[in-house]
XYZ file of C-alpha atoms in Angstrom:
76
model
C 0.000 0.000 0.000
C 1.516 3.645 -0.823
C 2.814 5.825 2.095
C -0.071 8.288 1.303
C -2.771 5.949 1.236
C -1.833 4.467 4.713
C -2.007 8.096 5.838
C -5.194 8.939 4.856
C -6.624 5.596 6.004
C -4.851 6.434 9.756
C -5.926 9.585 9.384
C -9.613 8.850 8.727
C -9.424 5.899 11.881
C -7.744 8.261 14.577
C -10.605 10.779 13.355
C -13.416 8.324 13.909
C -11.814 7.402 17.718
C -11.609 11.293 18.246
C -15.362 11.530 16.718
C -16.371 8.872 17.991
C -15.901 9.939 22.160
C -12.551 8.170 22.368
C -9.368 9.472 24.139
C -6.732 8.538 22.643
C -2.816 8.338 23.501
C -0.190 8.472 20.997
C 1.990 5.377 22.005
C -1.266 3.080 21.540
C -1.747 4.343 18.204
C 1.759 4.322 17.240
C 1.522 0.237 18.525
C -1.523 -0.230 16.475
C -0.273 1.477 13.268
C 3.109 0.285 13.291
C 4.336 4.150 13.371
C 6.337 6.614 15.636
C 5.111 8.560 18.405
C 6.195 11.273 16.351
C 4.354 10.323 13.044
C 0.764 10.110 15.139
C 1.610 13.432 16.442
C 2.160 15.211 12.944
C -1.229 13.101 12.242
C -2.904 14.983 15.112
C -1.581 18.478 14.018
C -3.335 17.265 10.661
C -6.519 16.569 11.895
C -6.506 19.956 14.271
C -5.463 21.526 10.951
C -8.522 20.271 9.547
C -11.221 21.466 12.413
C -9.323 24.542 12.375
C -10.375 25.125 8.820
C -14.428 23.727 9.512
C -14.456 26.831 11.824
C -13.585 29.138 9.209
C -16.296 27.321 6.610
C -19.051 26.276 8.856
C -18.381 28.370 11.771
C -19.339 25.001 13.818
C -16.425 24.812 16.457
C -14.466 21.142 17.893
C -10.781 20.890 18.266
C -8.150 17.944 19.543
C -7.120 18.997 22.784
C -4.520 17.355 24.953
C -5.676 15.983 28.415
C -2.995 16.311 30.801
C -4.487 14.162 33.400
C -5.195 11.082 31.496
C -2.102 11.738 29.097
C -4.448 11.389 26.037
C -6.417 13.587 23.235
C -9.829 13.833 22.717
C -12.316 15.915 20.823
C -14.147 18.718 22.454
């Protein structure tokens, strides 16, 4: 499968947890998709990219914040 096709599908799966209600932490997702720590992060800044821009279109407002309790993200 091509590098940017296994993005997009990780991207669209860590958006459906996020969507979804999940919190989620980056070393679980960088177990399940085989990837850095680093590479779910850049993922994450991706996906807040991408609510960032909704706001501007829609004016409907969610972002990825970072928990600090539980040590995960999560959609609010």
């Amino acid at each position: 499968m091509p590098k940017s096709t296994e993005k997009a599908a990780r991207l669209l799966c860590i958006n459906e947890y996020l969507r979804s209600g999940k919190q989620i932490n980056l070393q679980s997702l960088a177990t399940e998709f085989q990837v850095s720590k680093r590479t779910i992060q850049r993922d994450l800044d991706d996906i807040k990219a991408f609510y960032a821009n909704q706001i501007v279109r829609d004016e409907s407002y969610k972002s990825v914040y970072f928990d600090n309790k539980t040590n995960t993200y999560r959609l609010k």
